[in-house]
Amino acid sequence: VFNSEKDVIDFLWRVRTADEIMNKFKVSSENLEELLKSIGAKKSHRLFKQEDQKTRAYLLVPYVGDAKPREKVWSVARSSIGQPTLGIIFPPELNWSKMRIVFFGNLEFGGKCDEALLEERINWIASVPHVFAIFNGDCFARKIDEGLGSAVNRFRYKIAPIAHKVLWMQQGCNEEFWTKKNKGIDVLEQVCADLNIEYFTGGQVHAEIHWTSHKVFTFFCLHGTSVAEKKGSKLNAALRPFSWLEHTCYVIVSHMTDSMFKKVERFKRDQLNLNLVSAKQFLVIAPSLGKYFGTASAKKGYEPPYRGQINAALYSSGDYHLYSGGKALNLKEITFEQIVGGDDNG
């Protein structure tokens, strides 16, 4: 039975349906809405709500201060028919010779995420104007070591300083798992809506970046479902989209809690001059920030995954490359055919 707002807050540390709350505290639907609105108005907790034809569900997340994102320097356009496409337009007057796009794979936040490594990446992205980021799913761990509300709140405030530099995020298998478990509330979608970050579900994103040149930089991001553990099997799984994709500058795959990269050449017809032009493509398995020890791979004796960062370098001339580094400020150009193994620097 309802005694105080604290009782409701304690009950909504995880997602609850309206029926569960009303049965627990013996309140009507109208009184429930008023009660939750009054809690939200005090700014001690932020209220997440999901509603469909059959049910309403709620989650209260502790509010620990203001962390509003800064204004973006770029604009977006999305498909008008619901396809997972995204156009990103940067103004040509930006005084940059290049920009970098950092790829994030499985963060596993709230579980085995190496938060010190994540903070290093975030600090670098926040401090350099021409560095941006893409999050390719599984931002949250499937097994969270704290309350879900606490993990969501901490993740939001980790990401907030670079929210204006995150080009998009997409749902991974872990977010899909939590959405089903939490009666339809996708907590990553809620965070993205709060921070004005473009968000996609369905496993794929087809994006393009327009900047100074006539060249359009194209991206295909697939979260993936492969459970491959050996390097060759991971690479074969990541190469699968090349059988049906048109030429794409960067093909980014994750879910495999490892990282590899490879340059793939593809011929394009120059129908005006009757030439076959070689066009480079970069395959990337986005780095995981999950810790190694204690995982299934560690128990089976597989080598530690590469956890250095990998980023795309887009040049104002229209050229594009791929770079990697063990630490955010220690970058080197990759040997494209090299398959990366373990990273001693973590």
Coordinates of C-alpha atoms in Angstrom, one line a residue:
V1 CA 0.0 0.0 0.0
F2 CA 1.2 3.5 -0.8
N3 CA 2.8 5.3 2.1
S4 CA 5.1 7.8 0.5
E5 CA 6.7 8.8 -2.8
K6 CA 9.8 7.0 -1.7
D7 CA 7.9 3.7 -1.8
V8 CA 7.1 4.3 -5.4
I9 CA 10.6 5.3 -6.2
D10 CA 12.0 2.2 -4.6
F11 CA 9.5 0.1 -6.5
L12 CA 10.3 1.7 -9.9
W13 CA 14.1 1.0 -9.8
R14 CA 13.3 -1.3 -12.7
V15 CA 10.6 -1.2 -15.3
R16 CA 7.1 -1.8 -14.0
T17 CA 3.7 -1.8 -15.8
A18 CA 0.9 0.5 -14.8
D19 CA -1.1 -2.5 -13.6
E20 CA 1.8 -3.7 -11.4
I21 CA 2.1 -0.2 -9.8
M22 CA -1.7 0.2 -9.3
N23 CA -2.0 -3.3 -7.7
K24 CA 1.0 -2.7 -5.5
F25 CA -0.1 0.7 -4.1
K26 CA -3.9 0.5 -4.6
V27 CA -4.2 3.6 -6.6
S28 CA -6.4 4.4 -9.7
S29 CA -5.0 5.1 -13.1
E30 CA -5.7 8.9 -12.8
N31 CA -4.0 9.1 -9.4
L32 CA -1.0 7.1 -10.7
E33 CA -0.4 9.6 -13.5
E34 CA -0.6 12.5 -11.1
L35 CA 1.8 10.8 -8.6
L36 CA 4.4 10.1 -11.3
K37 CA 4.2 13.6 -12.7
S38 CA 4.7 15.1 -9.2
I39 CA 7.8 12.9 -8.7
G40 CA 9.2 14.0 -12.1
A41 CA 8.5 17.6 -11.4
K42 CA 10.8 17.6 -8.3
K43 CA 13.7 16.6 -10.6
S44 CA 15.0 14.1 -8.1
H45 CA 14.2 11.4 -10.7
R46 CA 13.6 11.3 -14.5
L47 CA 10.6 9.4 -15.6
F48 CA 10.7 7.1 -18.7
K49 CA 7.4 5.9 -20.1
Q50 CA 6.5 3.4 -22.8
E51 CA 2.9 3.1 -24.0
D52 CA 1.2 0.9 -26.6
Q53 CA -2.3 -0.4 -27.2
K54 CA -2.0 -3.1 -24.5
T55 CA 0.1 -1.7 -21.7
R56 CA 1.9 1.2 -20.1
A57 CA 5.3 0.8 -18.5
Y58 CA 7.4 3.2 -16.4
L59 CA 11.0 3.5 -15.1
L60 CA 12.4 6.1 -12.7
V61 CA 16.1 7.0 -13.1
P62 CA 17.9 9.1 -10.4
Y63 CA 18.6 12.6 -11.6
V64 CA 22.1 13.8 -10.6
G65 CA 22.3 17.2 -12.3
D66 CA 22.0 18.9 -15.7
A67 CA 24.0 17.6 -18.6
K68 CA 22.5 19.1 -21.7
P69 CA 24.3 18.4 -25.0
R70 CA 25.9 21.3 -27.0
E71 CA 24.5 22.4 -30.4
K72 CA 25.6 20.3 -33.4
V73 CA 27.6 21.8 -36.2
W74 CA 25.9 19.4 -38.7
S75 CA 22.4 18.6 -39.8
V76 CA 20.6 15.3 -40.7
A77 CA 18.0 13.9 -43.1
R78 CA 16.3 10.5 -42.6
S79 CA 14.2 8.3 -44.8
S80 CA 10.6 9.4 -45.3
I81 CA 9.5 5.7 -45.7
G82 CA 11.1 4.2 -42.6
Q83 CA 14.2 2.7 -44.1
P84 CA 17.4 2.8 -42.0
T85 CA 19.1 5.5 -44.0
L86 CA 20.7 8.7 -42.8
G87 CA 22.2 11.7 -44.5
I88 CA 24.6 13.9 -42.5
I89 CA 25.5 17.3 -43.9
F90 CA 28.5 19.3 -42.6
P91 CA 28.7 23.0 -43.6
P92 CA 31.5 23.5 -46.2
E93 CA 32.9 26.6 -44.4
L94 CA 34.3 24.5 -41.5
N95 CA 38.0 25.2 -41.5
W96 CA 39.2 21.6 -41.3
S97 CA 41.5 19.6 -43.6
K98 CA 40.0 16.4 -42.3
M99 CA 37.6 14.9 -39.8
R100 CA 37.8 11.6 -37.9
I101 CA 34.9 9.2 -37.1
V102 CA 35.6 6.9 -34.2
F103 CA 33.9 3.5 -34.2
F104 CA 32.6 2.0 -31.0
G105 CA 31.5 -1.7 -30.8
N106 CA 30.4 -3.5 -27.7
L107 CA 30.7 -1.2 -24.7
E108 CA 29.1 -3.6 -22.3
F109 CA 28.3 -0.6 -20.0
G110 CA 27.1 -1.7 -16.6
G111 CA 28.9 -5.0 -16.9
K112 CA 32.5 -5.7 -18.1
C113 CA 33.0 -2.3 -19.7
D114 CA 36.5 -0.8 -19.2
E115 CA 35.2 2.6 -18.1
A116 CA 38.7 4.1 -17.9
L117 CA 39.2 3.3 -21.5
L118 CA 35.8 4.7 -22.4
E119 CA 36.6 7.9 -20.6
E120 CA 39.9 8.2 -22.5
R121 CA 38.0 8.0 -25.8
I122 CA 35.3 10.4 -24.7
N123 CA 37.9 13.0 -23.5
W124 CA 39.7 12.9 -26.8
I125 CA 36.4 13.2 -28.8
A126 CA 35.3 16.1 -26.6
S127 CA 38.5 18.0 -26.8
V128 CA 39.2 17.9 -30.6
P129 CA 36.6 19.7 -32.8
H130 CA 36.9 17.6 -35.9
V131 CA 36.5 14.2 -34.1
F132 CA 33.1 12.4 -34.1
A133 CA 31.8 9.0 -33.1
I134 CA 29.5 6.1 -34.1
F135 CA 28.1 3.6 -31.6
N136 CA 27.3 0.3 -33.2
G137 CA 25.1 -1.4 -30.6
D138 CA 25.5 -3.3 -27.3
C139 CA 26.2 -0.1 -25.4
F140 CA 24.7 -1.8 -22.3
A141 CA 25.7 -5.2 -21.0
R142 CA 23.3 -8.1 -21.0
K143 CA 24.2 -8.8 -17.4
I144 CA 24.2 -5.5 -15.5
D145 CA 26.0 -5.5 -12.1
E146 CA 24.0 -2.6 -10.7
G147 CA 20.4 -1.4 -11.0
L148 CA 19.3 -0.8 -14.6
G149 CA 18.2 2.8 -13.7
S150 CA 21.6 3.5 -12.2
A151 CA 23.4 2.2 -15.3
V152 CA 21.2 4.2 -17.6
N153 CA 21.8 7.3 -15.6
R154 CA 25.6 6.9 -15.5
F155 CA 25.8 6.1 -19.2
R156 CA 23.8 9.2 -20.0
Y157 CA 26.1 11.5 -18.1
K158 CA 29.2 9.7 -19.6
I159 CA 28.0 10.4 -23.1
A160 CA 26.4 13.8 -22.6
P161 CA 29.7 15.8 -23.2
I162 CA 30.0 14.3 -26.7
A163 CA 26.3 13.9 -27.5
H164 CA 26.6 16.7 -30.1
K165 CA 29.4 14.7 -31.8
V166 CA 27.7 11.3 -31.9
L167 CA 26.5 10.9 -35.5
W168 CA 24.2 8.0 -34.6
M169 CA 23.7 5.0 -32.3
Q170 CA 21.9 1.8 -33.1
Q171 CA 20.3 -1.0 -31.1
G172 CA 22.4 -4.1 -30.4
C173 CA 21.3 -7.6 -29.2
N174 CA 21.7 -6.5 -25.6
E175 CA 19.4 -3.5 -26.0
E176 CA 16.9 -5.7 -27.8
F177 CA 17.1 -8.2 -24.9
W178 CA 16.5 -5.4 -22.3
T179 CA 13.6 -4.0 -24.4
K180 CA 11.8 -7.3 -24.3
K181 CA 12.6 -7.8 -20.7
N182 CA 11.4 -4.2 -19.8
K183 CA 8.0 -4.4 -21.5
G184 CA 8.9 -2.4 -24.5
I185 CA 11.1 0.3 -23.0
D186 CA 14.3 0.6 -25.0
V187 CA 16.5 2.4 -22.5
L188 CA 19.2 3.3 -25.1
E189 CA 16.5 4.8 -27.3
Q190 CA 15.3 6.9 -24.3
V191 CA 18.9 8.1 -23.7
C192 CA 19.3 9.0 -27.4
A193 CA 16.0 10.9 -27.4
D194 CA 17.0 12.8 -24.3
L195 CA 20.4 13.8 -25.8
N196 CA 19.2 14.4 -29.3
I197 CA 21.2 11.5 -30.8
E198 CA 20.0 9.8 -34.0
Y199 CA 18.9 6.2 -33.1
F200 CA 18.2 3.1 -35.2
T201 CA 16.7 -0.3 -34.5
G202 CA 16.6 -3.3 -36.9
G203 CA 20.3 -4.0 -37.0
Q204 CA 21.4 -1.9 -40.0
V205 CA 22.3 1.7 -40.8
H206 CA 23.1 3.0 -44.3
A207 CA 24.6 6.5 -43.8
E208 CA 26.4 9.1 -45.9
I209 CA 28.3 12.2 -45.0
H210 CA 28.3 15.2 -47.2
W211 CA 31.1 17.8 -46.7
T212 CA 33.3 20.0 -48.8
S213 CA 33.9 17.9 -51.9
H214 CA 31.6 16.4 -54.4
K215 CA 32.6 13.0 -52.9
V216 CA 30.0 11.4 -50.6
F217 CA 31.5 9.3 -47.8
T218 CA 29.3 6.2 -47.4
F219 CA 28.9 3.9 -44.4
F220 CA 27.1 0.7 -43.8
C221 CA 26.8 -0.4 -40.1
L222 CA 25.6 -3.8 -39.1
H223 CA 25.5 -4.8 -35.5
G224 CA 25.5 -8.5 -36.4
T225 CA 24.8 -11.7 -34.5
S226 CA 27.9 -13.8 -35.2
V227 CA 29.3 -15.8 -32.2
A228 CA 32.5 -16.7 -34.0
E229 CA 35.5 -16.9 -31.8
K230 CA 38.4 -17.6 -34.1
K231 CA 39.9 -14.7 -36.2
G232 CA 39.2 -16.3 -39.6
S233 CA 35.6 -17.1 -38.7
K234 CA 35.0 -13.5 -37.5
L235 CA 36.5 -12.1 -40.7
N236 CA 34.3 -14.3 -42.9
A237 CA 31.2 -13.2 -40.9
A238 CA 32.1 -9.6 -41.3
L239 CA 32.7 -9.9 -45.1
R240 CA 29.2 -11.3 -45.7
P241 CA 27.6 -7.9 -46.6
F242 CA 30.1 -7.4 -49.4
S243 CA 28.3 -10.0 -51.5
W244 CA 25.2 -7.7 -51.9
L245 CA 26.3 -4.2 -51.0
E246 CA 27.1 -1.5 -53.5
H247 CA 30.5 0.2 -53.2
T248 CA 30.6 1.6 -49.7
C249 CA 33.6 3.5 -48.2
Y250 CA 33.3 1.9 -44.7
V251 CA 31.5 -1.3 -43.7
I252 CA 31.4 -1.6 -39.9
V253 CA 30.4 -4.7 -38.1
S254 CA 30.4 -5.5 -34.3
H255 CA 29.0 -8.0 -31.8
M256 CA 32.1 -10.1 -32.0
T257 CA 33.9 -8.4 -29.0
D258 CA 37.0 -8.1 -31.0
S259 CA 38.4 -5.8 -33.8
M260 CA 39.8 -6.3 -37.2
F261 CA 40.2 -4.2 -40.3
K262 CA 40.9 -4.9 -43.9
K263 CA 41.1 -3.0 -47.2
V264 CA 38.9 -4.4 -49.9
E265 CA 39.2 -3.2 -53.5
R266 CA 36.1 -3.1 -55.8
F267 CA 35.9 -2.1 -59.4
K268 CA 33.4 0.6 -60.5
R269 CA 32.4 1.2 -64.1
D270 CA 33.2 4.6 -65.5
Q271 CA 30.6 4.5 -68.2
L272 CA 31.6 7.8 -69.7
N273 CA 35.2 6.8 -70.4
L274 CA 34.7 3.0 -70.5
N275 CA 37.2 2.5 -67.7
L276 CA 37.1 0.2 -64.7
V277 CA 38.1 2.3 -61.7
S278 CA 39.4 0.7 -58.6
A279 CA 37.6 2.0 -55.5
K280 CA 38.8 1.2 -52.0
Q281 CA 36.5 0.0 -49.2
F282 CA 37.4 -0.6 -45.6
L283 CA 36.0 -3.4 -43.5
V284 CA 36.0 -2.8 -39.8
I285 CA 35.0 -5.0 -36.9
A286 CA 34.5 -2.2 -34.3
P287 CA 36.5 -2.5 -31.1
S288 CA 35.0 -3.8 -28.0
L289 CA 35.6 -2.0 -24.6
G290 CA 34.7 -5.1 -22.6
K291 CA 37.4 -6.4 -20.3
Y292 CA 39.0 -9.7 -21.2
F293 CA 39.6 -11.7 -18.0
G294 CA 36.6 -13.6 -16.7
T295 CA 34.9 -13.8 -20.1
A296 CA 34.1 -17.0 -22.0
S297 CA 37.0 -16.3 -24.4
A298 CA 39.5 -16.0 -21.6
K299 CA 38.2 -19.3 -20.0
K300 CA 38.7 -21.1 -23.4
G301 CA 42.2 -19.6 -23.9
Y302 CA 41.5 -17.5 -26.9
E303 CA 43.7 -14.5 -27.4
P304 CA 42.6 -11.1 -26.0
P305 CA 40.8 -8.9 -28.4
Y306 CA 42.3 -5.8 -29.8
R307 CA 40.9 -2.9 -27.8
G308 CA 42.7 0.1 -29.3
Q309 CA 40.6 2.6 -31.2
I310 CA 39.9 2.6 -34.9
N311 CA 38.7 5.7 -36.8
A312 CA 37.9 6.8 -40.3
A313 CA 39.8 9.8 -41.6
L314 CA 37.7 11.9 -44.1
Y315 CA 39.6 14.6 -46.0
S316 CA 38.2 17.8 -47.5
S317 CA 39.8 16.7 -50.8
G318 CA 37.4 13.7 -50.9
D319 CA 40.0 11.1 -50.0
Y320 CA 39.5 8.8 -47.1
H321 CA 41.6 6.4 -45.0
L322 CA 41.5 4.3 -41.9
Y323 CA 43.7 4.7 -38.7
S324 CA 44.2 2.8 -35.6
G325 CA 45.9 3.3 -32.3
G326 CA 46.4 1.6 -28.9
K327 CA 45.6 4.9 -27.2
A328 CA 43.4 7.8 -28.4
L329 CA 46.3 10.2 -29.0
N330 CA 48.8 7.6 -30.3
L331 CA 47.6 7.0 -33.8
K332 CA 49.3 5.3 -36.7
E333 CA 48.1 4.5 -40.2
I334 CA 47.2 0.9 -40.5
T335 CA 48.8 -1.7 -42.8
F336 CA 45.5 -2.5 -44.5
E337 CA 45.8 -6.2 -45.1
Q338 CA 47.0 -6.8 -41.5
I339 CA 44.7 -8.6 -39.2
V340 CA 45.1 -7.2 -35.7
G341 CA 45.7 -9.4 -32.8
G342 CA 46.1 -8.6 -29.1
D343 CA 47.0 -5.2 -27.8
D344 CA 49.5 -5.1 -24.9
N345 CA 48.4 -1.6 -24.0
G346 CA 44.8 -2.7 -23.4

